[in-house]
Short mmCIF file of C-alpha atoms in Angstrom, two decimals:
data_model
loop_
_atom_site.label_atom_id
_atom_site.label_comp_id
_atom_site.label_asym_id
_atom_site.label_seq_id
_atom_site.Cartn_x
_atom_site.Cartn_y
_atom_site.Cartn_z
CA GLU A 1 -36.57 98.79 -17.45
CA ALA A 2 -37.83 102.54 -17.90
CA GLY A 3 -35.15 105.07 -18.13
CA VAL A 4 -34.94 108.41 -16.45
CA THR A 5 -37.80 110.63 -17.67
CA GLN A 6 -38.21 114.39 -17.53
CA PHE A 7 -41.18 116.55 -17.87
CA PRO A 8 -41.77 118.94 -19.70
CA SER A 9 -39.46 118.46 -22.54
CA HIS A 10 -39.68 122.06 -23.59
CA SER A 11 -40.67 125.03 -21.58
CA VAL A 12 -40.61 128.71 -22.84
CA ILE A 13 -41.53 131.43 -19.99
CA GLU A 14 -40.96 135.09 -19.66
CA LYS A 15 -38.46 136.48 -17.41
CA GLY A 16 -39.75 136.71 -13.74
CA GLN A 17 -42.16 133.89 -14.16
CA THR A 18 -41.63 130.46 -12.33
CA VAL A 19 -40.94 127.15 -13.78
CA THR A 20 -41.02 123.79 -12.25
CA LEU A 21 -38.99 120.82 -13.75
CA ARG A 22 -39.60 117.17 -12.87
CA CYS A 23 -37.44 114.33 -12.95
CA ASP A 24 -38.24 110.50 -12.42
CA PRO A 25 -35.36 108.42 -11.98
CA ILE A 26 -34.95 104.84 -12.88
CA SER A 27 -36.80 102.67 -10.36
CA GLY A 28 -34.59 101.57 -7.38
CA HIS A 29 -32.11 104.32 -7.96
CA ASP A 30 -31.30 106.19 -4.75
CA ASN A 31 -28.80 108.78 -6.37
CA LEU A 32 -30.31 111.52 -8.41
CA TYR A 33 -28.49 114.28 -9.98
CA TRP A 34 -29.40 117.57 -11.82
CA TYR A 35 -27.14 119.19 -14.34
CA ARG A 36 -27.47 122.17 -16.67
CA ARG A 37 -25.93 123.01 -20.11
CA VAL A 38 -26.22 126.63 -20.90
CA MET A 39 -25.59 127.43 -24.60
CA GLY A 40 -22.19 127.28 -25.75
CA LYS A 41 -20.85 125.97 -22.30
CA GLU A 42 -20.28 122.42 -21.11
CA ILE A 43 -22.61 120.41 -18.93
CA LYS A 44 -22.30 121.51 -15.17
CA PHE A 45 -23.37 119.62 -12.05
CA LEU A 46 -26.03 121.52 -9.97
CA LEU A 47 -26.84 119.19 -7.06
CA HIS A 48 -27.11 115.38 -5.90
CA PHE A 49 -29.75 113.77 -3.89
CA VAL A 50 -29.26 110.45 -2.05
CA LYS A 51 -32.84 109.23 -1.41
CA GLU A 52 -34.64 112.54 -0.10
CA SER A 53 -31.52 114.23 1.33
CA LYS A 54 -29.34 116.78 -0.53
CA GLN A 55 -26.04 115.30 -0.62
CA ASP A 56 -24.31 117.83 -2.49
CA GLU A 57 -25.86 121.32 -3.71
CA SER A 58 -22.52 123.03 -4.37
CA GLY A 59 -23.43 123.45 -8.02
CA MET A 60 -26.72 125.32 -7.41
CA PRO A 61 -26.20 129.08 -9.07
CA ASN A 62 -28.10 130.98 -6.65
CA ASN A 63 -31.19 130.87 -4.24
CA ARG A 64 -33.67 131.47 -7.17
CA PHE A 65 -33.16 127.56 -7.59
CA LEU A 66 -34.86 125.24 -5.28
CA ALA A 67 -34.69 121.43 -5.67
CA GLU A 68 -36.64 118.80 -3.82
CA ARG A 69 -37.07 115.19 -3.77
CA THR A 70 -40.00 114.24 -1.38
CA GLY A 71 -40.17 110.69 -0.43
CA GLY A 72 -37.00 110.00 -2.35
CA THR A 73 -38.65 109.18 -5.48
CA TYR A 74 -39.17 111.95 -8.20
CA SER A 75 -37.32 115.36 -7.89
CA THR A 76 -38.57 118.83 -8.85
CA LEU A 77 -36.27 121.65 -9.69
CA LYS A 78 -38.12 125.17 -9.33
CA VAL A 79 -36.80 128.38 -10.67
CA GLN A 80 -38.30 131.41 -9.32
CA PRO A 81 -38.00 133.95 -10.60
CA ALA A 82 -36.48 132.93 -13.92
CA GLU A 83 -33.87 135.28 -15.50
CA LEU A 84 -32.66 135.19 -19.19
CA GLU A 85 -29.47 133.40 -18.22
CA ASP A 86 -31.32 130.56 -16.78
CA SER A 87 -32.08 129.42 -20.29
CA GLY A 88 -30.51 125.96 -21.40
CA VAL A 89 -31.15 122.30 -21.11
CA TYR A 90 -31.47 120.92 -17.63
CA PHE A 91 -30.65 117.12 -17.39
CA CYS A 92 -31.53 114.74 -14.62
CA ALA A 93 -29.51 111.48 -13.99
CA SER A 94 -29.77 108.68 -11.55
CA SER A 95 -27.54 105.91 -10.24
CA ARG A 96 -28.28 103.03 -8.07
CA ARG A 97 -25.27 103.60 -5.72
CA PHE A 98 -22.37 105.99 -5.42
CA GLN A 99 -19.75 105.88 -8.24
CA GLU A 100 -22.00 103.68 -10.54
CA THR A 101 -22.91 104.80 -14.00
CA GLN A 102 -25.15 107.71 -14.16
CA TYR A 103 -28.09 107.43 -16.69
CA PHE A 104 -29.37 110.59 -17.93
CA GLY A 105 -32.78 111.70 -18.94
CA PRO A 106 -33.62 113.40 -22.30
CA GLY A 107 -33.48 116.84 -20.60
CA THR A 108 -35.81 119.75 -20.38
CA ARG A 109 -35.22 122.67 -22.79
CA LEU A 110 -35.97 126.13 -20.92
CA LEU A 111 -35.92 129.31 -22.77
CA VAL A 112 -36.47 132.49 -20.64
CA LEU A 113 -37.55 135.45 -22.85
CA ARG B 1 -6.43 125.45 -16.42
CA LYS B 2 -9.91 124.10 -17.03
CA GLU B 3 -10.92 121.11 -15.10
CA VAL B 4 -11.53 119.01 -18.35
CA GLU B 5 -10.35 120.35 -21.61
CA GLN B 6 -11.28 118.93 -25.12
CA ASP B 7 -10.70 119.88 -28.63
CA PRO B 8 -13.98 120.95 -29.87
CA GLY B 9 -13.40 120.02 -33.45
CA PRO B 10 -15.41 119.29 -35.84
CA PHE B 11 -13.49 116.27 -36.94
CA ASN B 12 -14.75 115.39 -40.41
CA VAL B 13 -13.71 112.06 -41.55
CA PRO B 14 -14.80 109.66 -44.16
CA GLU B 15 -16.25 106.17 -43.27
CA GLY B 16 -13.50 103.60 -42.43
CA ALA B 17 -11.10 106.12 -41.09
CA THR B 18 -9.39 106.07 -37.74
CA VAL B 19 -9.87 109.15 -35.47
CA ALA B 20 -8.58 110.11 -32.03
CA PHE B 21 -9.72 112.58 -29.60
CA ASN B 22 -7.80 113.91 -26.61
CA CYS B 23 -8.93 115.41 -23.40
CA THR B 24 -6.91 116.89 -20.59
CA TYR B 25 -7.82 117.07 -16.95
CA SER B 26 -6.49 119.11 -14.01
CA ASN B 27 -7.18 117.03 -10.86
CA SER B 28 -3.97 114.74 -10.64
CA ALA B 29 -5.88 112.91 -7.92
CA SER B 30 -8.77 111.71 -10.36
CA GLN B 31 -9.02 107.90 -10.43
CA SER B 32 -11.70 107.28 -12.83
CA PHE B 33 -12.65 108.68 -16.26
CA PHE B 34 -15.49 108.44 -18.90
CA TRP B 35 -16.28 109.12 -22.43
CA TYR B 36 -19.96 109.74 -22.98
CA ARG B 37 -21.58 110.12 -26.40
CA GLN B 38 -24.24 112.69 -27.15
CA ASP B 39 -26.29 112.75 -30.31
CA CYS B 40 -27.86 115.96 -31.49
CA ARG B 41 -30.55 117.06 -28.90
CA LYS B 42 -30.52 113.91 -27.02
CA GLU B 43 -28.97 113.13 -23.51
CA PRO B 44 -25.62 111.83 -22.92
CA LYS B 45 -24.92 108.15 -22.73
CA LEU B 46 -21.93 106.48 -21.41
CA LEU B 47 -19.56 105.00 -23.98
CA MET B 48 -16.59 103.87 -22.02
CA SER B 49 -15.20 103.84 -18.52
CA VAL B 50 -11.44 104.18 -18.02
CA TYR B 51 -10.24 103.14 -14.41
CA SER B 52 -6.57 101.98 -15.33
CA SER B 53 -4.23 102.45 -18.35
CA GLY B 54 -7.00 101.90 -20.84
CA ASN B 55 -10.15 100.13 -22.00
CA GLU B 56 -10.94 98.63 -25.40
CA ASP B 57 -14.64 97.74 -26.49
CA GLY B 58 -14.81 96.59 -30.07
CA ARG B 59 -13.84 99.55 -32.49
CA PHE B 60 -13.41 101.78 -29.52
CA THR B 61 -10.22 102.26 -27.24
CA ALA B 62 -9.74 104.57 -24.46
CA GLN B 63 -6.28 105.27 -23.02
CA LEU B 64 -5.13 106.97 -19.98
CA ASN B 65 -1.76 108.83 -19.32
CA ARG B 66 -1.69 109.71 -15.87
CA ALA B 67 1.73 111.56 -15.97
CA SER B 68 0.50 113.83 -18.62
CA GLN B 69 -3.11 114.02 -17.29
CA TYR B 70 -4.79 113.09 -20.53
CA ILE B 71 -7.22 110.43 -21.84
CA SER B 72 -7.70 109.67 -25.37
CA LEU B 73 -10.48 108.08 -27.25
CA LEU B 74 -9.69 106.03 -30.45
CA ILE B 75 -12.40 105.04 -32.91
CA ARG B 76 -11.35 102.65 -35.74
CA ASP B 77 -13.35 101.88 -38.96
CA SER B 78 -15.74 104.98 -38.36
CA LYS B 79 -19.10 104.35 -39.14
CA LEU B 80 -21.71 106.86 -40.37
CA SER B 81 -23.60 106.21 -36.87
CA ASP B 82 -20.64 107.25 -34.93
CA SER B 83 -21.32 110.94 -35.89
CA ALA B 84 -22.08 112.53 -32.37
CA THR B 85 -20.42 114.67 -29.98
CA TYR B 86 -18.05 112.78 -27.57
CA LEU B 87 -17.68 114.07 -24.00
CA CYS B 88 -14.76 113.71 -21.62
CA VAL B 89 -16.02 113.16 -18.05
CA VAL B 90 -14.18 113.25 -14.80
CA PRO B 91 -15.71 112.83 -11.35
CA ARG B 92 -15.01 115.90 -9.61
CA ASN B 93 -13.50 113.95 -6.25
CA GLN B 94 -12.92 110.49 -4.83
CA ALA B 95 -16.85 110.11 -4.02
CA GLY B 96 -17.40 110.16 -7.64
CA THR B 97 -20.68 111.87 -7.35
CA ALA B 98 -20.58 115.19 -9.26
CA LEU B 99 -19.34 114.66 -12.68
CA ILE B 100 -17.19 117.31 -14.65
CA PHE B 101 -17.64 117.42 -18.30
CA GLY B 102 -15.73 118.77 -20.95
CA LYS B 103 -17.33 120.79 -23.83
CA GLY B 104 -17.30 117.81 -26.13
CA THR B 105 -15.57 116.94 -29.50
CA THR B 106 -17.84 116.85 -32.50
CA LEU B 107 -17.32 114.05 -35.04
CA SER B 108 -18.94 113.98 -38.30
CA VAL B 109 -18.60 110.69 -40.35
CA SER B 110 -19.24 110.96 -44.10
CA SER B 111 -19.79 108.50 -46.81
#
């Protein structure tokens, strides 16, 4: 069974540009989560999808971040415009059902210059 | 008080040593707890779940103390391959969706 995949693995952009991160969850997993680790800090929850619906987006830092999961399969996280403090590692995770183990993808390392 | 707090370490131990990490959590209503392992520049991977007083899996033992609101992870007979960062994780609420992570404790096992 393929794991959670994320694309790209690395992204370097300039402040003010737009970046779109993609996450493909494990097949059959209805629950998809985005997390972020900023340097020196702990991993923090951003949002949770159940199929195509946003179940909880309380962790989204501001309206420069837009997450979508059209069709309930893969998800994208767009940052527009990117700021320096957006740099970090963005992890995606998925689980089959609520409260089941969340499996993490390898992350996208974003550097905003 | 932070939601999940861990001693960052690093813990530097020789092979074969026993090492223990502690983690404290602030939400007294929390029912489930997890230890994840994260290797350098890799994703977190679930190591153990703790739902009651404790859990044991081979060389790894996790214990829960609800009265003091802390969880511990004990590693016996440390191997070089145990070198990693160990993350204490607590679901934010009863629904158990959003996970709250500690900063992690770094373990380095040397020969």
